[in-house]
Short mmCIF file of C-alpha atoms in Angstrom, two decimals:
data_model
loop_
_atom_site.label_atom_id
_atom_site.label_comp_id
_atom_site.label_asym_id
_atom_site.label_seq_id
_atom_site.Cartn_x
_atom_site.Cartn_y
_atom_site.Cartn_z
CA SER A 9 133.09 109.95 81.70
CA GLN A 10 131.39 110.30 85.05
CA GLN A 11 131.11 106.55 85.46
CA GLY A 12 132.47 104.78 88.45
CA GLU A 13 135.01 102.09 87.77
CA GLU A 14 134.98 98.88 89.76
CA ASP A 15 138.05 96.87 90.57
CA PRO A 16 138.68 94.01 90.10
CA GLN A 17 136.62 93.16 87.03
CA ALA A 18 136.32 89.57 88.26
CA LEU A 19 136.82 87.94 91.66
CA SER A 20 136.74 84.25 92.49
CA ILE A 21 136.74 83.02 96.10
CA GLN A 22 135.73 80.08 98.28
CA GLU A 23 132.66 80.04 100.50
CA GLY A 24 133.39 81.53 103.88
CA GLU A 25 136.01 83.95 102.58
CA ASN A 26 135.51 87.69 102.46
CA ALA A 27 135.08 89.51 99.15
CA THR A 28 136.23 93.09 98.65
CA MET A 29 135.33 95.20 95.63
CA ASN A 30 136.47 98.74 94.97
CA CYS A 31 134.92 101.63 93.09
CA SER A 32 136.56 104.84 91.94
CA TYR A 33 134.73 107.84 90.54
CA LYS A 34 135.56 111.25 89.12
CA THR A 35 133.04 113.87 90.26
CA SER A 36 131.77 115.32 93.52
CA ILE A 37 128.91 113.15 94.66
CA ASN A 38 125.75 113.39 96.72
CA ASN A 39 125.84 109.68 97.48
CA LEU A 40 127.18 106.36 96.23
CA GLN A 41 125.14 103.20 95.91
CA TRP A 42 125.93 99.54 95.40
CA TYR A 43 123.73 97.21 93.38
CA ARG A 44 123.74 93.49 92.73
CA GLN A 45 122.76 91.76 89.49
CA ASN A 46 122.20 88.03 89.13
CA SER A 47 122.84 86.72 85.65
CA GLY A 48 120.16 87.79 83.20
CA ARG A 49 118.16 89.67 85.84
CA GLY A 50 117.58 93.26 86.92
CA LEU A 51 119.65 95.13 89.46
CA VAL A 52 118.82 95.08 93.14
CA HIS A 53 119.79 97.92 95.46
CA LEU A 54 122.09 96.85 98.30
CA ILE A 55 123.20 99.92 100.17
CA LEU A 56 123.51 103.70 99.90
CA ILE A 57 126.22 105.78 101.56
CA ARG A 58 126.00 109.57 101.64
CA SER A 59 128.95 111.84 100.95
CA ASN A 60 129.18 112.85 104.63
CA GLU A 61 129.36 109.22 105.80
CA ARG A 62 132.54 107.16 105.95
CA GLU A 63 131.26 103.69 106.69
CA LYS A 64 127.96 101.85 106.63
CA HIS A 65 126.89 98.32 107.49
CA SER A 66 123.99 96.17 106.39
CA GLY A 67 124.02 92.54 107.46
CA ARG A 68 127.14 90.96 105.93
CA LEU A 69 127.83 94.07 103.85
CA ARG A 70 130.22 96.82 104.83
CA VAL A 71 130.69 99.87 102.64
CA THR A 72 133.32 102.57 103.05
CA LEU A 73 133.59 105.90 101.30
CA ASP A 74 136.65 108.12 100.98
CA THR A 75 135.62 111.31 99.22
CA SER A 76 139.16 112.70 99.28
CA LYS A 77 140.29 109.75 97.15
CA LYS A 78 136.97 109.50 95.31
CA SER A 79 136.73 105.84 96.12
CA SER A 80 134.48 103.32 97.84
CA SER A 81 134.75 99.69 98.79
CA LEU A 82 132.18 96.96 99.32
CA LEU A 83 133.08 94.12 101.66
CA ILE A 84 130.98 90.98 101.79
CA THR A 85 131.90 88.90 104.81
CA ALA A 86 131.57 85.11 105.11
CA SER A 87 130.57 84.79 101.48
CA ARG A 88 128.12 82.16 100.25
CA ALA A 89 127.61 80.54 96.86
CA ALA A 90 124.38 82.55 96.62
CA ASP A 91 126.45 85.75 96.62
CA THR A 92 127.64 84.89 93.12
CA ALA A 93 126.57 87.87 90.99
CA SER A 94 127.79 91.08 89.42
CA TYR A 95 128.15 94.07 91.72
CA PHE A 96 127.90 97.65 90.48
CA CYS A 97 128.59 100.96 92.10
CA ALA A 98 126.52 103.98 91.08
CA THR A 99 127.05 107.63 91.89
CA ALA A 100 124.65 110.53 92.19
CA ASP A 101 126.24 113.87 91.34
CA ARG A 102 126.33 116.63 93.91
CA GLY A 103 124.48 119.68 92.69
CA SER A 104 122.34 117.77 90.26
CA THR A 105 118.63 118.34 90.46
CA LEU A 106 118.01 115.13 88.60
CA GLY A 107 117.79 111.62 89.94
CA ARG A 108 120.06 109.94 87.43
CA LEU A 109 122.81 107.60 88.52
CA TYR A 110 126.13 106.84 86.85
CA PHE A 111 127.02 103.14 86.86
CA GLY A 112 130.38 101.43 86.60
CA ARG A 113 131.09 98.27 84.61
CA GLY A 114 130.77 95.99 87.59
CA THR A 115 132.72 93.27 89.38
CA GLN A 116 131.77 89.69 88.61
CA LEU A 117 131.97 87.75 91.88
CA THR A 118 132.05 83.95 91.85
CA VAL A 119 131.84 82.11 95.16
CA TRP A 120 132.73 78.41 94.99
CA PRO A 121 131.09 75.95 97.40
CA ASP B 10 102.82 93.38 95.00
CA GLY B 11 104.54 96.68 94.33
CA GLY B 12 107.18 96.65 91.68
CA ILE B 13 108.29 97.37 88.19
CA THR B 14 107.40 95.05 85.32
CA GLN B 15 109.08 94.76 81.96
CA SER B 16 107.71 92.79 79.06
CA PRO B 17 108.46 90.78 77.12
CA LYS B 18 111.43 89.03 78.70
CA TYR B 19 112.80 88.03 75.29
CA LEU B 20 112.19 89.85 72.01
CA PHE B 21 113.37 89.11 68.52
CA ARG B 22 113.37 91.75 65.82
CA LYS B 23 114.03 91.60 62.14
CA GLU B 24 116.32 94.23 60.72
CA GLY B 25 114.40 97.32 59.69
CA GLN B 26 111.57 96.81 62.16
CA ASN B 27 110.61 99.00 65.09
CA VAL B 28 109.86 97.26 68.38
CA THR B 29 108.43 98.58 71.62
CA LEU B 30 109.51 97.43 75.06
CA SER B 31 107.01 97.80 77.87
CA CYS B 32 107.75 99.12 81.37
CA GLU B 33 105.08 99.53 84.03
CA GLN B 34 105.46 100.45 87.71
CA ASN B 35 103.01 100.62 90.60
CA LEU B 36 105.42 102.20 93.06
CA ASN B 37 104.00 105.70 92.52
CA HIS B 38 107.44 106.90 91.46
CA ASP B 39 107.75 110.09 89.46
CA ALA B 40 111.05 109.25 87.77
CA MET B 41 111.62 106.45 85.27
CA TYR B 42 114.69 105.43 83.29
CA TRP B 43 115.77 103.20 80.44
CA TYR B 44 119.25 101.69 80.42
CA ARG B 45 121.06 99.53 77.92
CA GLN B 46 123.52 96.86 79.06
CA ASP B 47 125.99 95.12 76.76
CA PRO B 48 128.14 92.14 77.81
CA GLY B 49 130.89 93.18 80.17
CA GLN B 50 129.65 96.74 80.20
CA GLY B 51 127.99 98.94 82.74
CA LEU B 52 124.57 100.47 82.31
CA ARG B 53 124.25 103.28 79.80
CA LEU B 54 121.33 105.68 80.08
CA ILE B 55 119.07 105.94 77.03
CA TYR B 56 116.22 108.18 78.21
CA TYR B 57 114.79 109.34 81.50
CA SER B 58 111.63 111.04 82.65
CA GLN B 59 111.17 113.02 85.82
CA ILE B 60 107.47 113.66 85.38
CA VAL B 61 104.53 112.77 83.16
CA ASN B 62 104.65 114.24 79.64
CA ASP B 63 108.31 115.15 80.00
CA PHE B 64 111.48 113.20 79.20
CA GLN B 65 115.13 113.85 78.40
CA LYS B 66 117.76 112.15 76.31
CA GLY B 67 120.43 110.22 78.12
CA ASP B 68 123.88 109.35 76.83
CA ILE B 69 122.86 107.04 73.96
CA ALA B 70 119.41 108.20 72.79
CA GLU B 71 120.02 107.94 69.03
CA GLY B 72 117.77 105.33 67.44
CA TYR B 73 115.40 105.19 70.43
CA SER B 74 112.18 106.98 71.36
CA VAL B 75 110.00 107.07 74.47
CA SER B 76 106.72 108.45 75.72
CA ARG B 77 105.41 109.21 79.21
CA GLU B 78 101.67 109.65 78.94
CA LYS B 79 100.94 108.01 82.28
CA LYS B 80 102.88 108.04 85.52
CA GLU B 81 102.92 104.25 85.60
CA SER B 82 104.19 103.62 82.08
CA PHE B 83 107.37 104.45 80.18
CA PRO B 84 107.58 102.43 76.94
CA LEU B 85 110.76 102.38 74.86
CA THR B 86 110.69 102.04 71.08
CA VAL B 87 113.81 100.74 69.39
CA THR B 88 113.66 102.11 65.87
CA SER B 89 115.25 100.87 62.67
CA ALA B 90 117.68 103.76 63.02
CA GLN B 91 119.39 102.00 65.93
CA LYS B 92 122.30 100.28 64.20
CA ASN B 93 123.18 97.76 66.88
CA PRO B 94 120.06 97.09 68.96
CA THR B 95 120.94 93.63 70.27
CA ALA B 96 121.33 94.15 74.02
CA PHE B 97 119.75 93.74 77.44
CA TYR B 98 117.39 96.60 78.27
CA LEU B 99 116.61 97.60 81.81
CA CYS B 100 113.88 99.91 83.03
CA ALA B 101 114.06 101.55 86.44
CA SER B 102 112.06 103.94 88.56
CA SER B 103 112.81 106.07 91.60
CA PRO B 104 111.17 108.65 93.82
CA THR B 105 111.89 112.26 92.92
CA GLY B 106 115.09 113.58 94.38
CA VAL B 107 118.83 113.49 93.91
CA GLY B 108 120.37 110.08 94.10
CA THR B 109 117.45 108.15 95.47
CA GLU B 110 117.39 104.36 95.30
CA ALA B 111 116.44 102.98 91.91
CA PHE B 112 114.15 99.98 91.49
CA PHE B 113 114.75 97.85 88.42
CA GLY B 114 112.62 95.58 86.29
CA GLN B 115 113.84 92.14 85.26
CA GLY B 116 114.96 93.30 81.86
CA THR B 117 114.17 92.57 78.21
CA ARG B 118 116.71 90.83 76.04
CA LEU B 119 116.38 92.07 72.48
CA THR B 120 117.96 90.16 69.62
CA VAL B 121 118.04 91.22 66.00
CA VAL B 122 117.64 88.28 63.65
#
């Protein structure tokens, strides 16, 4: 399978704490993306990191990419109850001429007030 | 407002019936995708289309059919040949290109009764 795999499957923290989610993948990639899904809703794009980048920030989000280990992490700082959602990583294969993405199974994050 | 619209939000189907899920986008995107999501699972690709009048099977196309007669529309038909159709279906679109950001609809929850 070319899917990414997120770890942990579930994460429960208190408001104000940081949340870290990891993603491992198997192929050479063009880029890696993180998405958020609220329960029963569609996915929303959070951030994209290219294969030649090592770290990227967007607001309270920090993403790292280690292509030698084929892994990425998503850090959400100072978490809020509204951050409660599932988070998915998705990879775009290097060399592919198509726009398809390969999604992992997601990490369910619960942030308690 | 620009976006991608799926309808209906909830759909009930009797065994043996075909049903069609609607997906419309006004983002002027060339590429459109259909994914299936089961509880605790990632997104699995059913069909995708890179351009009008052309589409390709994804990883789980059996029991499904699509058409792409207009750039804005990519309807998915769940046929009676799909043995386990109860799931959450997500439509997405993206600009042409490798690994571009995908925009998702809000999903259709299909239940076989």
